[in-house]
PDB file of C-alpha atoms in Angstrom:
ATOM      1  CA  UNK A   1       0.080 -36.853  18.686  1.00 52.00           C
ATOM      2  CA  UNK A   2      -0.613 -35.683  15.433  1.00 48.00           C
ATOM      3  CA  UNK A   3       2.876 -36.570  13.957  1.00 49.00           C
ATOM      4  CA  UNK A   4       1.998 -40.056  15.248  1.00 45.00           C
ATOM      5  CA  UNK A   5      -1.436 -40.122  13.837  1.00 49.00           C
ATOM      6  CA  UNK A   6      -0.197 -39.847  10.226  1.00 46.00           C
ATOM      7  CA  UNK A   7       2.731 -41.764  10.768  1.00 43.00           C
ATOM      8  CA  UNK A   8       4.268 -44.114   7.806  1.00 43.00           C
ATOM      9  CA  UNK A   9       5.508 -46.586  10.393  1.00 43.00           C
ATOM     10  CA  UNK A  10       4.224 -48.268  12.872  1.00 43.00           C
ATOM     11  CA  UNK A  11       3.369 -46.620  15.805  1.00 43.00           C
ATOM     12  CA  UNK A  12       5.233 -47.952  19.396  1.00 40.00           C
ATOM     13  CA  UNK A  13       3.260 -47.404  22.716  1.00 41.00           C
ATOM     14  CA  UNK A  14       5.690 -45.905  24.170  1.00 37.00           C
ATOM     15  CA  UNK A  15       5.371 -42.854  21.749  1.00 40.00           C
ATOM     16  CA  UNK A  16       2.199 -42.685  23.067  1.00 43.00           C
ATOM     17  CA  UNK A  17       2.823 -43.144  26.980  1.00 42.00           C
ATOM     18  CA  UNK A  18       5.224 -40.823  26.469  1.00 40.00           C
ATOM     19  CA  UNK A  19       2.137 -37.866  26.800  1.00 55.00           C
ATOM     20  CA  UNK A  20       1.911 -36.040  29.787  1.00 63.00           C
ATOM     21  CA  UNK A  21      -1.636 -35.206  28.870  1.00 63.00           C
ATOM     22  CA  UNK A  22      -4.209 -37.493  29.501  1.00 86.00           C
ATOM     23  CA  UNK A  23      -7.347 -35.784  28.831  1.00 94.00           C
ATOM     24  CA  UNK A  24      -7.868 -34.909  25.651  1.00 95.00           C
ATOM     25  CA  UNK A  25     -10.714 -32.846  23.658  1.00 97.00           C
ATOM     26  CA  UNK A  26     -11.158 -32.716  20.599  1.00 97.00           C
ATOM     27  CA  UNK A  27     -13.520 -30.201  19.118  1.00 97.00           C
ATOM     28  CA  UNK A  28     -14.480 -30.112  14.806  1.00 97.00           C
ATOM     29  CA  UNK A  29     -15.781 -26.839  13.024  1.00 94.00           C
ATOM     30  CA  UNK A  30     -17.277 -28.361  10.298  1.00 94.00           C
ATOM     31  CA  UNK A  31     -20.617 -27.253   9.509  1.00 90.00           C
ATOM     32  CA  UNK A  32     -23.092 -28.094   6.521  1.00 85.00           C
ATOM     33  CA  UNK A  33     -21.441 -31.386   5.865  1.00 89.00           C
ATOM     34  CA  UNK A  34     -21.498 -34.940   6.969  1.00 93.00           C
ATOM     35  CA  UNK A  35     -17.883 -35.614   6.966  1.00 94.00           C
ATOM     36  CA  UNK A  36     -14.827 -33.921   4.852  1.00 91.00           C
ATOM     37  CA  UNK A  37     -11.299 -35.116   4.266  1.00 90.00           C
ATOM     38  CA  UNK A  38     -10.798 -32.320   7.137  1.00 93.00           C
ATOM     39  CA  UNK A  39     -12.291 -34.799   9.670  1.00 96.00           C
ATOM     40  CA  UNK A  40      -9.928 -37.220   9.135  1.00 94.00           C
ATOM     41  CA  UNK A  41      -6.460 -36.361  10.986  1.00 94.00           C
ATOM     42  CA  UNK A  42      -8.393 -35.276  14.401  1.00 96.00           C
ATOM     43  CA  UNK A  43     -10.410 -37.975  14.087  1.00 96.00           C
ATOM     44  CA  UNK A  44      -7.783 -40.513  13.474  1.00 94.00           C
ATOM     45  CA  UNK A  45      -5.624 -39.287  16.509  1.00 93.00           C
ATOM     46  CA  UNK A  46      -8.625 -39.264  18.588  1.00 95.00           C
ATOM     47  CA  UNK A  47      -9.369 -42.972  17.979  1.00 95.00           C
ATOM     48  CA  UNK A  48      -5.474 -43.776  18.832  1.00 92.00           C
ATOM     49  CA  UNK A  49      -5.056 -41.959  21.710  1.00 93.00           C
ATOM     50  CA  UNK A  50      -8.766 -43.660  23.150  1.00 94.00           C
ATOM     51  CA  UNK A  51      -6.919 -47.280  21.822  1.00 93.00           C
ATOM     52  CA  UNK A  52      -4.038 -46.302  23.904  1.00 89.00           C
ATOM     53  CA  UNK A  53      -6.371 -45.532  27.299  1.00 90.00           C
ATOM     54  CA  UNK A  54      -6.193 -41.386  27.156  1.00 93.00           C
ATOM     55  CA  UNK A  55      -9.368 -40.130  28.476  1.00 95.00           C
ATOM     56  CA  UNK A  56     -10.973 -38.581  25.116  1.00 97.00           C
ATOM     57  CA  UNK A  57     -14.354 -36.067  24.514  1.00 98.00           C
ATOM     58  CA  UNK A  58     -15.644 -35.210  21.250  1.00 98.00           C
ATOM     59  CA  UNK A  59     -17.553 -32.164  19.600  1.00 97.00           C
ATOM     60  CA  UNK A  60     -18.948 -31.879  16.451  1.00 96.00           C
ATOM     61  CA  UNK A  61     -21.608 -29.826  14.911  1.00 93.00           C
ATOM     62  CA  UNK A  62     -24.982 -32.160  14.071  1.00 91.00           C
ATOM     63  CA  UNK A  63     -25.185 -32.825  10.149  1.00 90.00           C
ATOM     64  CA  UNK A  64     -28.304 -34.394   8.665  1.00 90.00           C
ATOM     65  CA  UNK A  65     -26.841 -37.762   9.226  1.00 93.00           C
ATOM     66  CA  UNK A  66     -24.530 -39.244  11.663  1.00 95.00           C
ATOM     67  CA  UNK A  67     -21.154 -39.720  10.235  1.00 96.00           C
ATOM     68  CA  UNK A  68     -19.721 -43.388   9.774  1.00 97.00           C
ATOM     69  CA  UNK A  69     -16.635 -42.559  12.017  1.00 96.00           C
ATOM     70  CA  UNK A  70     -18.850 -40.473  14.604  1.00 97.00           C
ATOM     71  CA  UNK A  71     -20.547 -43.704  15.210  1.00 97.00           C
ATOM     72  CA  UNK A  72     -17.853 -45.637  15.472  1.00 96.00           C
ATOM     73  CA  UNK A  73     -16.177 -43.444  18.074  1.00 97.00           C
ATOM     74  CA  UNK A  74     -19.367 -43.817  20.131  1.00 97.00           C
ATOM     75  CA  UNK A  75     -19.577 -47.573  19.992  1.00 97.00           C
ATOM     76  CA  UNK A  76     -15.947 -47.952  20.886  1.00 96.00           C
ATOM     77  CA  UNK A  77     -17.012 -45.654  23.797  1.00 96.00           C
ATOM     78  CA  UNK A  78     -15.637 -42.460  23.204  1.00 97.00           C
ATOM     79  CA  UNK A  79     -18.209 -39.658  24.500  1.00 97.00           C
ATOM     80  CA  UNK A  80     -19.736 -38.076  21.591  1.00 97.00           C
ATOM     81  CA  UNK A  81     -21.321 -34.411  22.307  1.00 95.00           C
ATOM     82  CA  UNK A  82     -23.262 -32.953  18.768  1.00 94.00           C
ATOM     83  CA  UNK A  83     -24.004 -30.120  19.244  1.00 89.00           C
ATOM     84  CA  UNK A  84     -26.640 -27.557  16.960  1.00 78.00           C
ATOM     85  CA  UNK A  85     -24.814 -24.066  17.082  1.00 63.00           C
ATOM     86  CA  UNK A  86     -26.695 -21.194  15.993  1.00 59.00           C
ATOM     87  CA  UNK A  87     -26.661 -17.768  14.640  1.00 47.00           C
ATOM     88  CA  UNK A  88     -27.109 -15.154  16.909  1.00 50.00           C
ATOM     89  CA  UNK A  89     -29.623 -13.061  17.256  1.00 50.00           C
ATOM     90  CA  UNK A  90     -30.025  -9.643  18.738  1.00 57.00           C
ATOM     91  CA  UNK A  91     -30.639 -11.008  22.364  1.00 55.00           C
ATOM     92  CA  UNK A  92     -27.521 -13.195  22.038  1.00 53.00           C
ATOM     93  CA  UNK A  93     -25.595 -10.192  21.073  1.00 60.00           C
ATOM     94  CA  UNK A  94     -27.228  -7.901  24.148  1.00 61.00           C
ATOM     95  CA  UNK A  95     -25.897 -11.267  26.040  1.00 57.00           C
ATOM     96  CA  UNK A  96     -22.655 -11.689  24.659  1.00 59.00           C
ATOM     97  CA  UNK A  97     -21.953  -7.887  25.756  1.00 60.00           C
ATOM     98  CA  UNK A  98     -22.723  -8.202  29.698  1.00 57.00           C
ATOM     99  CA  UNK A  99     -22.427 -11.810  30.284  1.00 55.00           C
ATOM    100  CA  UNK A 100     -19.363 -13.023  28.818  1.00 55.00           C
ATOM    101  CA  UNK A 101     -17.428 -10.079  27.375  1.00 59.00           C
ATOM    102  CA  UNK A 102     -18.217  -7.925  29.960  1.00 59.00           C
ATOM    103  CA  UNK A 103     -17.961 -10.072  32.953  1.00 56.00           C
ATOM    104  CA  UNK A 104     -15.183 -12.303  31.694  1.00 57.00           C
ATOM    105  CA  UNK A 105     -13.302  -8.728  32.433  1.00 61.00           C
ATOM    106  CA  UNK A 106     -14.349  -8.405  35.724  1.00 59.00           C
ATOM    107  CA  UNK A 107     -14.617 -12.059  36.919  1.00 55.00           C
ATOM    108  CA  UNK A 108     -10.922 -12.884  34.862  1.00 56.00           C
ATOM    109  CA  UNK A 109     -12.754 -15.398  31.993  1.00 51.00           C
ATOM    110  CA  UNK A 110     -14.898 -17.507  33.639  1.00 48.00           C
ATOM    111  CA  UNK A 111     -18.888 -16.318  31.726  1.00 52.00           C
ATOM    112  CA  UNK A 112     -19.480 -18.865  28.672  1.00 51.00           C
ATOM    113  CA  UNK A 113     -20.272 -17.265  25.321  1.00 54.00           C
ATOM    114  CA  UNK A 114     -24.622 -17.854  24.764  1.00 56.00           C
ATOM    115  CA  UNK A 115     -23.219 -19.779  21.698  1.00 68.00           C
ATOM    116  CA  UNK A 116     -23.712 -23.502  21.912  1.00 79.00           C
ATOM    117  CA  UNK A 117     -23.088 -23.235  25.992  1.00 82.00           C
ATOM    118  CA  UNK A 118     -24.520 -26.471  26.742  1.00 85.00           C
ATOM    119  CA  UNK A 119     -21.210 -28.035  24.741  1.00 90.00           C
ATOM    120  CA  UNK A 120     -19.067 -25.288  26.167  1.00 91.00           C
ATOM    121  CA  UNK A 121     -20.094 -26.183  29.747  1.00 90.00           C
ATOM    122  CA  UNK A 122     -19.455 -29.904  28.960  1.00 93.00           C
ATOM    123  CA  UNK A 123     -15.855 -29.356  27.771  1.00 96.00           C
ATOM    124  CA  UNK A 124     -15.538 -27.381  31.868  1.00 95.00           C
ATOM    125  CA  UNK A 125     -16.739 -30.644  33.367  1.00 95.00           C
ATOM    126  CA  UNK A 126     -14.212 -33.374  31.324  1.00 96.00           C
ATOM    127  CA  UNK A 127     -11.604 -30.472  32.331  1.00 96.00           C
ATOM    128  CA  UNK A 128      -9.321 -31.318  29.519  1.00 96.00           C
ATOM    129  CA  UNK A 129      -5.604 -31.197  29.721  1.00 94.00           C
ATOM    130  CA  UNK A 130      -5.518 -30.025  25.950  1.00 95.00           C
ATOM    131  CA  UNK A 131      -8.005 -29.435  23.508  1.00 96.00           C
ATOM    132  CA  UNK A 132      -7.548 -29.727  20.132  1.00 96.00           C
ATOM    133  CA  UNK A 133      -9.496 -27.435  17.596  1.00 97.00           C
ATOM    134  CA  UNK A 134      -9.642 -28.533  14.110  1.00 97.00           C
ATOM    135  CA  UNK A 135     -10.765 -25.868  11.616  1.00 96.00           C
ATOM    136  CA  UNK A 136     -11.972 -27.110   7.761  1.00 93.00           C
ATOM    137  CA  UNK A 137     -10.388 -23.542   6.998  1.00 93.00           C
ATOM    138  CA  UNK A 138      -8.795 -20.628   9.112  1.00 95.00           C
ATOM    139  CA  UNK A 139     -11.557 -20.079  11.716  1.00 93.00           C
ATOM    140  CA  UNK A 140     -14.897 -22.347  11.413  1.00 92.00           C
ATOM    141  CA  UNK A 141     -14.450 -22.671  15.656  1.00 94.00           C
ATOM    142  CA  UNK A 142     -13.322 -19.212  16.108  1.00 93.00           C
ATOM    143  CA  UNK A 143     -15.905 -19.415  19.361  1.00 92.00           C
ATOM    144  CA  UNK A 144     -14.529 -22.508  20.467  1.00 95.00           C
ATOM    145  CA  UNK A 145     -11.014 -20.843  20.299  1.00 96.00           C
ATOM    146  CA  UNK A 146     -12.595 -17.909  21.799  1.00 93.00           C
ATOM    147  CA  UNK A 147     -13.222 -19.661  24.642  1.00 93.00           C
ATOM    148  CA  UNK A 148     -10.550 -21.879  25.652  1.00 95.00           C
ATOM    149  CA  UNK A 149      -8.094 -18.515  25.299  1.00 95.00           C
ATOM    150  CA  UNK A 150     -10.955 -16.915  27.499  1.00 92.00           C
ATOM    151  CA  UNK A 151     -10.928 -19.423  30.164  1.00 93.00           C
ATOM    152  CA  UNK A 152      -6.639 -20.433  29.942  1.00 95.00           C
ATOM    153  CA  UNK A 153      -7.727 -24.161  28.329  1.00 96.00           C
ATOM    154  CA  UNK A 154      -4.449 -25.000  27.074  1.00 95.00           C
ATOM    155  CA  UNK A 155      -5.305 -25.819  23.530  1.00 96.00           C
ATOM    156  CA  UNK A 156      -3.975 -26.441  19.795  1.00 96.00           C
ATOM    157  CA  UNK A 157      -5.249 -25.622  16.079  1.00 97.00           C
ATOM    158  CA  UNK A 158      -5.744 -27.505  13.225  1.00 96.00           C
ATOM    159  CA  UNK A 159      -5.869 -25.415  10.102  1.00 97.00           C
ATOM    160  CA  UNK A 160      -6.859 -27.483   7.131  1.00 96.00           C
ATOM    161  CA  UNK A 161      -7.470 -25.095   4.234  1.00 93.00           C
ATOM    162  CA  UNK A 162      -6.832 -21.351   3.226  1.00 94.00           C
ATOM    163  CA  UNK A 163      -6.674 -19.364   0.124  1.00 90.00           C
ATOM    164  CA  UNK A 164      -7.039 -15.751  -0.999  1.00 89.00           C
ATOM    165  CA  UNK A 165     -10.698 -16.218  -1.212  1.00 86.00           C
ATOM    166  CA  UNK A 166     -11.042 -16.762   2.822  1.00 86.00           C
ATOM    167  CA  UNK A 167      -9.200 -13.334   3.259  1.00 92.00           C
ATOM    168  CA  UNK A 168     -10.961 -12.189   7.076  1.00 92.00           C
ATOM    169  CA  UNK A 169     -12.150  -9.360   7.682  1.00 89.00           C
ATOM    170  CA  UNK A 170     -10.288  -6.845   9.527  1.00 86.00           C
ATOM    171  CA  UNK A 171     -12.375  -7.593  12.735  1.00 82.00           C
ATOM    172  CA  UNK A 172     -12.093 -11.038  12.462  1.00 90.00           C
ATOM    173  CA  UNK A 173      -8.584 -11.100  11.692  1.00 93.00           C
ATOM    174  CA  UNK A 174      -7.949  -9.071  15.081  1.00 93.00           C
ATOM    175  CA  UNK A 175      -9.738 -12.174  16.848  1.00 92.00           C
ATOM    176  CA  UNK A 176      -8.041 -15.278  14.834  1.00 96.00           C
ATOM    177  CA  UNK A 177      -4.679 -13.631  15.422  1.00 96.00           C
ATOM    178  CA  UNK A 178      -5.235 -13.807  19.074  1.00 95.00           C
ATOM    179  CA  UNK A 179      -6.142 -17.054  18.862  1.00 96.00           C
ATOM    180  CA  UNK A 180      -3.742 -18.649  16.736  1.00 98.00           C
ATOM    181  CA  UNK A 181      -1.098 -16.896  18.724  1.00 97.00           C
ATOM    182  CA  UNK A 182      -2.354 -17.982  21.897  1.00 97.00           C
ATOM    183  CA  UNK A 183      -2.544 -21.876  21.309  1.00 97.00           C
ATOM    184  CA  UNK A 184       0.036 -24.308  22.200  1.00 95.00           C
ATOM    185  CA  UNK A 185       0.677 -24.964  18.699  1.00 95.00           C
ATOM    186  CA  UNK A 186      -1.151 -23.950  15.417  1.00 97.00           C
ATOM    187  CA  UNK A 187      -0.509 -26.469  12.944  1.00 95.00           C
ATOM    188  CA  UNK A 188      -1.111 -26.193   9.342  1.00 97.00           C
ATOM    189  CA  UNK A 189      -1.763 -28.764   6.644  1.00 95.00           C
ATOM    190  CA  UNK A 190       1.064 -27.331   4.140  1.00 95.00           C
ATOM    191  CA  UNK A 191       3.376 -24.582   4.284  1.00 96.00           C
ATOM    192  CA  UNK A 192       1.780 -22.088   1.697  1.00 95.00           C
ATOM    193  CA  UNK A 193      -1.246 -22.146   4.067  1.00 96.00           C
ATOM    194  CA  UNK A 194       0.706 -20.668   7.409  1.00 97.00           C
ATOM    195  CA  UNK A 195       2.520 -18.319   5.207  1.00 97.00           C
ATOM    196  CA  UNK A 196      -0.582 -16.988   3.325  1.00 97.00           C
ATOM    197  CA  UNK A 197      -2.435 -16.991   7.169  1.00 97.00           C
ATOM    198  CA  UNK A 198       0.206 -14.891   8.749  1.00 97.00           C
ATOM    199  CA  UNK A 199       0.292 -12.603   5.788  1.00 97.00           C
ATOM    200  CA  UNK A 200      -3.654 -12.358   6.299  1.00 96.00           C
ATOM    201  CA  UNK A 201      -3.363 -11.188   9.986  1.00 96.00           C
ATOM    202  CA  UNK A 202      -0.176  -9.433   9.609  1.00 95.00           C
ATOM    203  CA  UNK A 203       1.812 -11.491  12.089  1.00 94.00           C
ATOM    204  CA  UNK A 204       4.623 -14.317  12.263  1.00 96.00           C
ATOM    205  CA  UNK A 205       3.589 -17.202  14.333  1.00 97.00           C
ATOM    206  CA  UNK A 206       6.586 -18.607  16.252  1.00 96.00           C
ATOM    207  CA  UNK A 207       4.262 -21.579  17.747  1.00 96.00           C
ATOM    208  CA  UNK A 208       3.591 -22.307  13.737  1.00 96.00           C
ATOM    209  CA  UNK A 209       4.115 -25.845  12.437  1.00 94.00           C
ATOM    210  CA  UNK A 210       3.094 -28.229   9.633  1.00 95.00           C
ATOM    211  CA  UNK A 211       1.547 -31.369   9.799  1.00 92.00           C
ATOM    212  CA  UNK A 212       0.835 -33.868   7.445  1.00 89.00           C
ATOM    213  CA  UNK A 213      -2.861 -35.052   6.701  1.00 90.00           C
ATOM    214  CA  UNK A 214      -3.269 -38.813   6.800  1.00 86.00           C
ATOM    215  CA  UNK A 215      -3.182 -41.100   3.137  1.00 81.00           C
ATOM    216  CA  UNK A 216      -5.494 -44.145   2.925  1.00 75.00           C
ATOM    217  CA  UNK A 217      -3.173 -45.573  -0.246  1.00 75.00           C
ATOM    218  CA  UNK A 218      -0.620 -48.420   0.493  1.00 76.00           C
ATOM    219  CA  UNK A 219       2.948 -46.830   0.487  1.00 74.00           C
ATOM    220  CA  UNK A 220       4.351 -50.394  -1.271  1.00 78.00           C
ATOM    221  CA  UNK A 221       4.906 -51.783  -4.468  1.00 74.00           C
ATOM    222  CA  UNK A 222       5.286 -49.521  -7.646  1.00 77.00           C
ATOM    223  CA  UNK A 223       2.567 -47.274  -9.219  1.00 74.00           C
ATOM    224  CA  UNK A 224       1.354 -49.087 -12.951  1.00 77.00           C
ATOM    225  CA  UNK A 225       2.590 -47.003 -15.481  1.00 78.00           C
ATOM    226  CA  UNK A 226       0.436 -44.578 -17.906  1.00 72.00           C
ATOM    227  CA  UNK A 227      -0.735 -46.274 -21.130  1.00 72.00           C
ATOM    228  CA  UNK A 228       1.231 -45.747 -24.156  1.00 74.00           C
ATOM    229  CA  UNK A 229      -2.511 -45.946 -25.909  1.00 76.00           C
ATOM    230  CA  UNK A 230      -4.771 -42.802 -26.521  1.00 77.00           C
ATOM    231  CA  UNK A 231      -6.668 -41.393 -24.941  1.00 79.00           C
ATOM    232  CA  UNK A 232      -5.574 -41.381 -21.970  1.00 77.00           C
ATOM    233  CA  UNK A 233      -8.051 -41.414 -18.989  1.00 79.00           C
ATOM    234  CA  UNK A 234      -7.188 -39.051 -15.849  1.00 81.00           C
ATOM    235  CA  UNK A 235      -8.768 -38.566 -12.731  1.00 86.00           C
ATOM    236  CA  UNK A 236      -9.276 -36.066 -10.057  1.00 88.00           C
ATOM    237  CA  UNK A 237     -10.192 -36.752  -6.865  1.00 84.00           C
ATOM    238  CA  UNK A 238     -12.135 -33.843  -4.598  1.00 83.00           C
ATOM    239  CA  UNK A 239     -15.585 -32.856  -4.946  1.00 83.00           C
ATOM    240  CA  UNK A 240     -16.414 -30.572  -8.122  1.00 89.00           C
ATOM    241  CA  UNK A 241     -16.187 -26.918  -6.876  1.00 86.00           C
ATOM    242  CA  UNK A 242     -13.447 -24.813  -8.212  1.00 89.00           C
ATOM    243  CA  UNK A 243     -13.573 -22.096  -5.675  1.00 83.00           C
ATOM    244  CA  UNK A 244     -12.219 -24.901  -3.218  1.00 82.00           C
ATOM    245  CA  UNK A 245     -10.769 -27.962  -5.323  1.00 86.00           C
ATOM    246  CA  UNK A 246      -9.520 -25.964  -8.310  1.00 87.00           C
ATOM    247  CA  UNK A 247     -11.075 -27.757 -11.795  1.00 92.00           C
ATOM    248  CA  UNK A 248     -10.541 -24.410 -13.734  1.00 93.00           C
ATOM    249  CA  UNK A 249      -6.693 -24.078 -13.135  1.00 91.00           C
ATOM    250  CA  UNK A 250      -6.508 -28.685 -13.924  1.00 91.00           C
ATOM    251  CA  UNK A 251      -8.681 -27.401 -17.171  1.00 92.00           C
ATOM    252  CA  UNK A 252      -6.072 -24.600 -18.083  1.00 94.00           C
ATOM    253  CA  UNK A 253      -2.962 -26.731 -17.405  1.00 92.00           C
ATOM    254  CA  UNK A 254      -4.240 -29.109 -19.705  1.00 89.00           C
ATOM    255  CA  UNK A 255      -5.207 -27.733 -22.682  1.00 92.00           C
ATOM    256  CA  UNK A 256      -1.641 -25.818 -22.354  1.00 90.00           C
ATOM    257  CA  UNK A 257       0.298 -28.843 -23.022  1.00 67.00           C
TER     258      UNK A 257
END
């Protein structure tokens, strides 16, 4: 599905008959923004698979406005579930212990995590035949992961970004190994992001593949050329924050040449 969400040509309904799975979930870990460029290839192959009559359920985490697409998915009558996850406290952790770690043990994975169970329990009733997980980074839904592996949801990951300055921690790179392993298929947005995550958990994922991110540029016609006349006027598109988008290496590679 996601191949045929970011397509170049057009896309044939067959290709999309062709799924055996006809519930779908889709689930974002976005958090502290309206909308990214990560929203945009789960999103996308969410809409197509609703336009193409697959039964489809949404999560995403509540921002202080309601995204343009969100809304759009819920007026074209996709269900829409926004949820307000929280940090736990010390009673959540007391209630993580018994009632889900604990008893998932005994009762073989059937106890939902205290986080954000009212979503969880939502996803149990739509009984999805996959659920996809998309990830801004390496492990924004590690619950959500969590708890499909927990309760044998067949499901698939969407990585969208990684560097060295997302390095996990040893515990939490215990429980996104797991995970990644675990899923259907953990796709990746470029190949120097599955090879720096496997080197950050220590393990080769054979169920690895990349996938491309969809491009809102027409494909046709030839690109204008520079101007021969000074100066010349660049621009870079991504929002300014080096840590993430990289200004300070652009600034270094430029006043090299």
């Amino acid at each position: 599905a996601f191949r045929i969400a970011v397509s170049r040509r057009p896309v044939h309904p067959i290709l999309i008959q062709a799924l055996e799975m006809t519930r779908i979930a889709f689930v974002s870990g976005l958090k502290g923004h309206v909308w990214g460029g990560s929203e945009e290839l789960w999103s996308r192959t969410a809409r197509l698979l609703h336009d193409h009559d697959h039964d489809i359920w949404v999560y995403v985490n509540r921002a202080s406005r309601r995204a343009d697409p969100i809304s759009s998915m819920i007026e074209s009558g996709i269900p829409v579930f926004e949820g307000t996850p929280k940090q736990k406290t010390q009673i959540d952790r007391v209630q993580d212990f018994w009632h889900y770690r604990l008893q998932n043990r005994i009762r073989g994975g059937t106890r939902i995590p205290p986080v954000n169970s009212r979503a969880k329990k939502r996803l149990l009733g739509f009984a999805p035949d996959l659920v996809c997980i998309s990830n801004g980074a390496i492990g924004c839904a590690l619950d959500w992961m969590e708890f499909c592996r927990s309760n044998r949801i067949p499901y698939v990951i969407i990585c969208q970004a990684n560097s060295e300055s997302l390095w996990p921690a040893d515990s939490i790179s215990d429980r996104l190994a797991a995970c990644y392993q675990a899923a259907e298929q953990a796709c990746f947005v470029s190949h120097r992001n599955r090879e720096l995550f496997e080197l950050q958990v220590g393990l080769r994922l054979d169920n690895a593949r990349v996938v491309w991110n969809p491009i809102n540029v027409s494909l046709h016609g030839q690109l204008d050329p520079l101007p021969m006349a000074e100066p010349c006027v660049l621009a870079c598109v991504g929002r300014l924050e080096p840590m993430a988008k990289g200004q300070d290496l652009l600034l270094q590679v430029l006043a090299t040449s």
